[in-house]
Each structure stands twice: as C-alpha cells, then as structure tokens.
Short mmCIF file of C-alpha atoms in Angstrom, two decimals:
data_model
loop_
_atom_site.label_atom_id
_atom_site.label_comp_id
_atom_site.label_asym_id
_atom_site.label_seq_id
_atom_site.Cartn_x
_atom_site.Cartn_y
_atom_site.Cartn_z
CA UNK J 1 2.94 5.03 -21.77
CA UNK J 2 0.96 8.63 -23.16
CA UNK J 3 -1.78 5.90 -24.59
CA UNK J 4 -1.98 3.88 -21.71
CA UNK J 5 -2.25 7.05 -19.58
CA UNK J 6 -5.00 8.26 -21.99
CA UNK J 7 -7.08 5.69 -21.42
CA UNK J 8 -6.71 5.50 -18.02
CA UNK J 9 -8.12 9.15 -17.56
CA UNK J 10 -11.29 8.27 -20.49
CA UNK J 11 -13.54 7.00 -17.48
CA UNK J 12 -14.44 9.33 -14.31
CA UNK J 13 -12.61 7.17 -11.73
CA UNK J 14 -9.64 6.65 -13.60
CA UNK J 15 -9.23 10.64 -13.57
CA UNK J 16 -10.08 10.90 -9.89
CA UNK J 17 -7.91 8.50 -8.84
CA UNK J 18 -4.75 9.56 -10.93
CA UNK J 19 -5.83 13.15 -9.52
CA UNK J 20 -5.48 12.44 -5.93
CA UNK J 21 -2.53 10.09 -6.52
CA UNK J 22 -0.56 13.03 -7.83
CA UNK J 23 -1.83 15.01 -4.88
CA UNK J 24 -0.51 12.93 -2.28
CA UNK J 25 2.83 12.35 -4.07
CA UNK J 26 3.76 15.97 -4.17
CA UNK J 27 2.42 16.06 -0.33
CA UNK J 28 4.95 12.88 0.65
CA UNK J 29 7.55 15.19 -1.34
CA UNK J 30 6.29 18.56 -0.15
CA UNK J 31 4.31 17.84 3.57
CA UNK J 32 7.54 18.90 5.23
CA UNK J 33 7.50 22.21 3.33
CA UNK J 34 4.06 23.02 2.77
CA UNK J 35 3.49 22.64 6.88
CA UNK J 36 2.38 25.89 8.17
CA UNK J 37 4.61 25.22 11.84
CA UNK J 38 6.59 22.34 12.26
CA UNK J 39 4.65 18.80 13.53
CA UNK J 40 5.85 18.63 16.93
CA UNK J 41 5.31 22.33 17.58
CA UNK J 42 3.38 22.50 20.60
CA UNK J 43 1.13 25.57 22.10
CA UNK J 44 -0.70 24.68 25.51
CA UNK J 45 -2.51 28.09 25.16
CA UNK J 46 -3.83 26.21 21.75
CA UNK J 47 -4.98 22.87 23.10
CA UNK J 48 -8.17 21.84 21.12
CA UNK J 49 -8.08 25.06 19.03
CA UNK J 50 -11.21 24.51 16.53
CA UNK J 51 -10.30 24.67 12.53
CA UNK J 52 -9.57 28.06 11.84
CA UNK J 53 -7.25 30.73 10.49
CA UNK J 54 -4.96 30.13 12.91
CA UNK J 55 -4.89 26.72 12.84
CA UNK J 56 -6.78 25.22 9.18
CA UNK J 57 -7.34 21.64 10.44
CA UNK J 58 -7.34 22.86 14.24
CA UNK J 59 -5.34 21.72 17.03
CA UNK J 60 -4.41 18.36 19.01
CA UNK J 61 -4.12 18.22 22.43
CA UNK J 62 -0.67 19.77 22.89
CA UNK J 63 -1.62 22.42 20.57
CA UNK J 64 0.08 20.87 17.91
CA UNK J 65 -1.33 21.69 14.06
CA UNK J 66 -2.99 19.27 12.62
CA UNK J 67 -2.31 19.74 9.05
CA UNK J 68 1.15 20.43 9.74
CA UNK J 69 1.37 16.94 11.32
CA UNK J 70 -0.81 15.29 8.42
CA UNK J 71 1.77 16.92 5.62
CA UNK J 72 4.77 15.65 7.67
CA UNK J 73 2.44 12.39 8.22
CA UNK J 74 2.34 11.42 4.35
CA UNK J 75 5.81 10.34 4.48
CA UNK J 76 5.60 8.05 7.59
CA UNK J 77 2.15 6.09 6.16
CA UNK J 78 2.41 6.25 1.82
CA UNK J 79 6.30 5.15 1.20
CA UNK J 80 5.89 2.73 4.14
CA UNK J 81 2.69 1.05 3.08
CA UNK J 82 4.63 1.35 -1.29
CA UNK J 83 7.39 -0.62 -0.32
CA UNK J 84 5.91 -3.29 1.84
CA UNK J 85 3.91 -3.91 -1.15
CA UNK J 86 6.59 -3.87 -3.77
CA UNK J 87 8.58 -6.48 -1.23
CA UNK J 88 5.48 -8.47 -0.93
CA UNK J 89 5.17 -8.21 -4.61
CA UNK J 90 8.08 -9.10 -5.37
CA UNK J 91 8.33 -11.53 -3.28
CA UNK J 92 5.21 -13.06 -4.42
CA UNK J 93 6.14 -13.12 -7.61
CA UNK J 94 8.54 -15.21 -7.95
CA UNK J 95 7.26 -17.99 -5.77
CA UNK J 96 4.64 -18.33 -7.70
CA UNK J 97 6.25 -17.85 -11.27
CA UNK J 98 9.39 -20.49 -9.92
CA UNK J 99 5.72 -22.73 -8.85
CA UNK J 100 4.30 -22.92 -11.78
CA UNK J 101 7.34 -23.48 -13.60
CA UNK J 102 8.67 -26.14 -11.58
CA UNK J 103 5.02 -27.92 -11.84
CA UNK J 104 4.55 -31.35 -10.78
CA UNK J 105 5.02 -32.22 -6.68
CA UNK J 106 6.88 -29.09 -6.03
CA UNK J 107 4.55 -26.53 -7.37
CA UNK J 108 1.78 -29.31 -5.87
CA UNK J 109 4.02 -28.94 -2.52
CA UNK J 110 4.29 -24.67 -2.91
CA UNK J 111 1.01 -23.95 -3.82
CA UNK J 112 -0.44 -26.23 -0.74
CA UNK J 113 1.82 -24.25 1.74
CA UNK J 114 1.11 -21.26 0.07
CA UNK J 115 -2.55 -21.87 0.67
CA UNK J 116 -2.28 -22.88 4.23
CA UNK J 117 -0.29 -19.45 5.13
CA UNK J 118 -3.29 -17.66 2.64
CA UNK J 119 -5.88 -19.20 5.15
CA UNK J 120 -4.77 -16.83 8.12
CA UNK J 121 -6.72 -13.40 7.91
CA UNK J 122 -3.48 -10.63 6.44
CA UNK J 123 -4.51 -8.57 9.79
CA UNK J 124 -3.97 -11.33 11.73
CA UNK J 125 -1.06 -12.58 10.24
CA UNK J 126 0.82 -8.84 10.34
CA UNK J 127 -0.21 -9.13 14.40
CA UNK J 128 1.61 -12.64 15.01
CA UNK J 129 4.73 -11.43 13.24
CA UNK J 130 5.25 -7.68 14.20
CA UNK J 131 4.81 -9.28 17.95
CA UNK J 132 7.24 -11.60 16.82
CA UNK J 133 9.65 -9.02 15.42
CA UNK J 134 8.54 -6.28 17.54
CA UNK J 135 7.38 -3.01 17.66
CA UNK J 136 8.36 -0.42 15.40
CA UNK J 137 7.47 1.27 11.55
CA UNK J 138 10.44 -1.13 9.86
CA UNK J 139 9.47 -4.77 11.44
CA UNK J 140 5.12 -3.33 10.36
CA UNK J 141 6.64 -3.36 6.75
CA UNK J 142 8.12 -6.45 7.04
CA UNK J 143 4.88 -7.87 8.37
CA UNK J 144 2.83 -6.41 5.88
CA UNK J 145 5.21 -7.67 3.29
CA UNK J 146 5.17 -11.30 4.54
CA UNK J 147 1.81 -10.80 4.91
CA UNK J 148 0.86 -9.98 1.14
CA UNK J 149 2.96 -12.51 -0.53
CA UNK J 150 0.91 -15.56 -0.65
CA UNK J 151 -1.78 -13.76 -2.20
CA UNK J 152 0.23 -11.96 -5.00
CA UNK J 153 2.42 -15.98 -4.91
CA UNK J 154 -1.68 -17.14 -5.91
CA UNK J 155 -2.21 -14.33 -8.62
CA UNK J 156 1.15 -14.80 -10.45
CA UNK J 157 1.27 -18.78 -10.71
CA UNK J 158 -2.10 -18.47 -12.47
CA UNK J 159 -0.31 -15.95 -15.05
CA UNK J 160 2.05 -18.06 -14.82
CA UNK J 161 1.32 -21.30 -16.09
CA UNK J 162 -0.41 -20.07 -19.25
CA UNK J 163 3.25 -18.71 -20.31
CA UNK J 164 4.99 -21.32 -19.45
CA UNK J 165 4.11 -23.16 -22.51
CA UNK J 166 4.44 -20.48 -24.84
CA UNK J 167 7.37 -21.14 -27.43
CA UNK J 168 9.82 -19.05 -26.00
CA UNK J 169 10.12 -20.54 -23.01
CA UNK J 170 9.92 -23.87 -24.55
CA UNK J 171 13.51 -22.93 -26.53
CA UNK J 172 15.37 -21.98 -23.30
CA UNK J 173 14.65 -25.27 -22.45
CA UNK J 174 15.43 -27.02 -25.29
CA UNK J 175 18.86 -24.29 -25.15
CA UNK J 176 19.65 -25.76 -21.69
CA UNK J 177 19.15 -22.68 -19.59
CA UNK J 178 19.43 -22.84 -15.94
CA UNK J 179 16.05 -22.55 -14.38
CA UNK J 180 16.78 -19.54 -12.66
CA UNK J 181 17.28 -18.01 -16.21
CA UNK J 182 14.52 -18.84 -17.39
CA UNK J 183 12.18 -17.84 -14.29
CA UNK J 184 13.63 -14.26 -13.60
CA UNK J 185 14.46 -13.67 -17.73
CA UNK J 186 11.79 -15.42 -19.65
CA UNK J 187 8.90 -16.09 -17.79
CA UNK J 188 8.91 -12.71 -15.04
CA UNK J 189 8.99 -9.94 -17.82
CA UNK J 190 5.72 -11.69 -19.30
CA UNK J 191 3.78 -11.76 -16.18
CA UNK J 192 4.21 -8.14 -14.93
CA UNK J 193 0.84 -6.21 -16.46
CA UNK J 194 -1.00 -8.99 -13.95
CA UNK J 195 1.49 -8.39 -10.97
CA UNK J 196 1.55 -4.10 -11.68
CA UNK J 197 -1.91 -4.01 -11.31
CA UNK J 198 -2.61 -6.35 -8.76
CA UNK J 199 0.62 -4.65 -6.12
CA UNK J 200 -1.18 -0.95 -7.65
CA UNK J 201 -4.97 -2.25 -5.88
CA UNK J 202 -2.90 -3.56 -2.89
CA UNK J 203 -0.84 -0.87 -2.03
CA UNK J 204 -4.59 0.83 -0.39
CA UNK J 205 -4.95 -2.54 2.10
CA UNK J 206 -0.77 -1.92 2.75
CA UNK J 207 -1.98 1.96 3.52
CA UNK J 208 -4.56 0.77 6.34
CA UNK J 209 -3.03 -1.90 7.40
CA UNK J 210 -0.09 0.17 7.79
CA UNK J 211 -2.49 2.93 10.00
CA UNK J 212 -3.68 0.06 11.75
CA UNK J 213 -0.68 -1.53 13.59
CA UNK J 214 0.38 1.57 14.32
CA UNK J 215 -3.50 2.54 15.72
CA UNK J 216 -2.71 -0.40 18.01
CA UNK J 217 0.88 0.75 18.81
CA UNK J 218 2.65 -2.46 16.72
CA UNK J 219 3.53 0.21 13.91
CA UNK J 220 5.12 3.68 14.03
CA UNK J 221 5.68 4.81 17.59
CA UNK J 222 5.04 8.46 19.56
CA UNK J 223 6.10 11.09 18.28
CA UNK J 224 5.60 10.07 15.06
CA UNK J 225 3.55 11.96 13.37
CA UNK J 226 1.80 8.34 11.38
CA UNK J 227 -2.20 8.84 10.29
CA UNK J 228 -3.17 6.05 12.01
CA UNK J 229 -1.25 6.70 15.12
CA UNK J 230 -2.92 9.84 15.34
CA UNK J 231 -6.14 8.59 14.64
CA UNK J 232 -5.32 6.43 17.99
CA UNK J 233 -3.82 9.49 19.99
CA UNK J 234 -7.22 11.23 19.03
CA UNK J 235 -9.85 9.07 19.72
CA UNK J 236 -10.02 9.51 23.84
CA UNK J 237 -11.16 13.18 22.62
CA UNK J 238 -12.79 12.44 19.76
CA UNK J 239 -16.29 14.01 21.59
CA UNK J 240 -14.32 17.11 22.78
CA UNK J 241 -12.21 17.80 19.34
CA UNK J 242 -13.42 15.48 16.85
CA UNK J 243 -11.35 17.69 13.69
CA UNK J 244 -8.31 15.79 15.39
CA UNK J 245 -9.74 12.50 14.55
CA UNK J 246 -11.47 12.87 11.25
CA UNK J 247 -8.75 14.81 9.97
CA UNK J 248 -6.09 11.69 9.76
CA UNK J 249 -9.28 8.82 9.26
CA UNK J 250 -9.68 10.99 5.89
CA UNK J 251 -6.30 11.32 4.87
CA UNK J 252 -5.94 7.59 5.34
CA UNK J 253 -9.17 6.53 3.36
CA UNK J 254 -8.68 9.28 0.77
CA UNK J 255 -5.26 7.08 0.09
CA UNK J 256 -7.09 4.12 -0.06
CA UNK J 257 -9.67 5.09 -2.13
CA UNK J 258 -6.95 7.05 -4.52
CA UNK J 259 -4.45 3.60 -4.99
CA UNK J 260 -7.77 1.44 -5.46
CA UNK J 261 -9.17 3.60 -7.92
CA UNK J 262 -5.64 3.94 -9.96
CA UNK J 263 -6.29 0.19 -9.71
CA UNK J 264 -8.79 -0.04 -11.31
CA UNK J 265 -8.33 2.34 -13.91
CA UNK J 266 -4.72 0.65 -14.85
CA UNK J 267 -7.03 -3.19 -15.13
CA UNK J 268 -9.79 -1.74 -17.02
CA UNK J 269 -6.88 -0.01 -19.41
CA UNK J 270 -5.24 -2.89 -20.19
CA UNK J 271 -7.97 -4.65 -20.90
CA UNK J 272 -8.93 -5.05 -24.61
CA UNK J 273 -12.27 -5.97 -23.97
CA UNK J 274 -12.94 -2.01 -22.76
CA UNK J 275 -12.13 -1.01 -25.94
CA UNK J 276 -15.41 -2.42 -27.77
#
C-alpha cells in the first residue's frame, strides 16, 4: 500500500488529487463541527451579505452562511455519490464476471441486454428511474447505482474473459465447485484491480450526477444543504449575489476533479509500463 501510494504521488496530478481527497474527506467527517454557524441559521438582516469577515463565503437569500452550508452539505453529496458508485460497481462487477464465466448463449443474452441499457445516457436513465421511484436522496442513489451498473459490467467482463481461461479457474471447475463459488471466490477477487480504478473515476461522475438530480429537484429536498440544491436555489439570485452560486459550483467541480485525478493516478500506478 505504501509503495502504491508513493507511485501515485510521484506525478503532480496524483499528489494534487490525493491532497484534495484528504481535504474532502476531512470536510465530510468534521464539516458540521468546522462550520462557524448552523447551516439553517437565518439572519434576515444579513441577506445577500458579500464575502467578508462575518461570512467568509457570503450569505444567501435567507442570510444563511454559505460556508457553513458547504461544510455541512458535503455529507449530503459525497457519501451519497460514493454509495451509489459502490452499489453500481458491485452489481455491474457480478453481472460482468457471471457473464464471462457462463459464456455461450447466456453471455450473449446478458451482454446484448446490457448493451441495450447502456444505449440510454446515464443522466436520462437516472431521470427515468427517479421519476418512477419518486423524489428523494435515497431514490437518487438507487437510480445512479442502476445507471452505472451496465458500464461496469462491460468493463468487468472484458477483464474476466482473460481470467476465465486461467489454470486456477479450470482447476475449480475440475473440482466440481458450483458456479457461484467460482464466480465469487475465484474470478471476482482477481478482477478487482480494474474495478477499483473504474469505480474511483466513476465517483466523479456520480458527484455531478447526484448534484444534477438535486438541482432538478429530484434528489435531495429542501431545506437540505446539498450542493446541487444550493446551486438550484441560488440561480435566480446569480446577478445580485454571484457568490452563493459560485461557492457550491466550485465545491462540486473540485470534488469531481479530486476523484478523477486519484483514479487516473491509481490507473497509472498499477500500469507496469509507467516503470520505464
């Protein structure tokens, strides 16, 4: 692990990504305690207060401190995106490995169905699912997880096809082990590297997708301090108080960049060609 981390921070983008991710993790854990005010504390005399010593990032249309809402809202954005990515990656990985192992017409049926679902853009799929399940953060997580699963299944299958022909899998088949045991105990652990890399990169898309659903009123609901919801509330005041729009937008962008940089660094660190 130490060696892997050293290889990741060897390049500037890896070091920057890890620093951003550490800061983001600290905010998610300690945000409510670091916030100078309560996220829902209103001060009508301070409506649209510009950034300054009293409100470092300014105040919104209700006089609520933007920095406090950002720090508290990290828990409503990043963990949800991580949960959706982990769930979608797990579902897709199992489908991909099972398809590669079963092969033949079963593999063809699973992958053609998977490709048909992949033809629907991720945002449109999430919108359709949330519209069916109902508004709310938990339903948004389920929708994003389902939208991510087909892509992960395709990536996992491509790796699992090579693992399927390895001797340890053939030995498990010769021992008469059940298909489920071979998939979960033999094949799945040996394709975890590409799954982890792909999942890390996908978190950045999940952050933006969850914020988009909240922006459209389909994810987190008021009065939550979720970043996408903050952007939605601020858009009508962007000409009067641009800071209440810029702050959550920048938080979303930096979070997506952090996970993307870490994913790229992890991929490069696990690629032996980088040792040349």
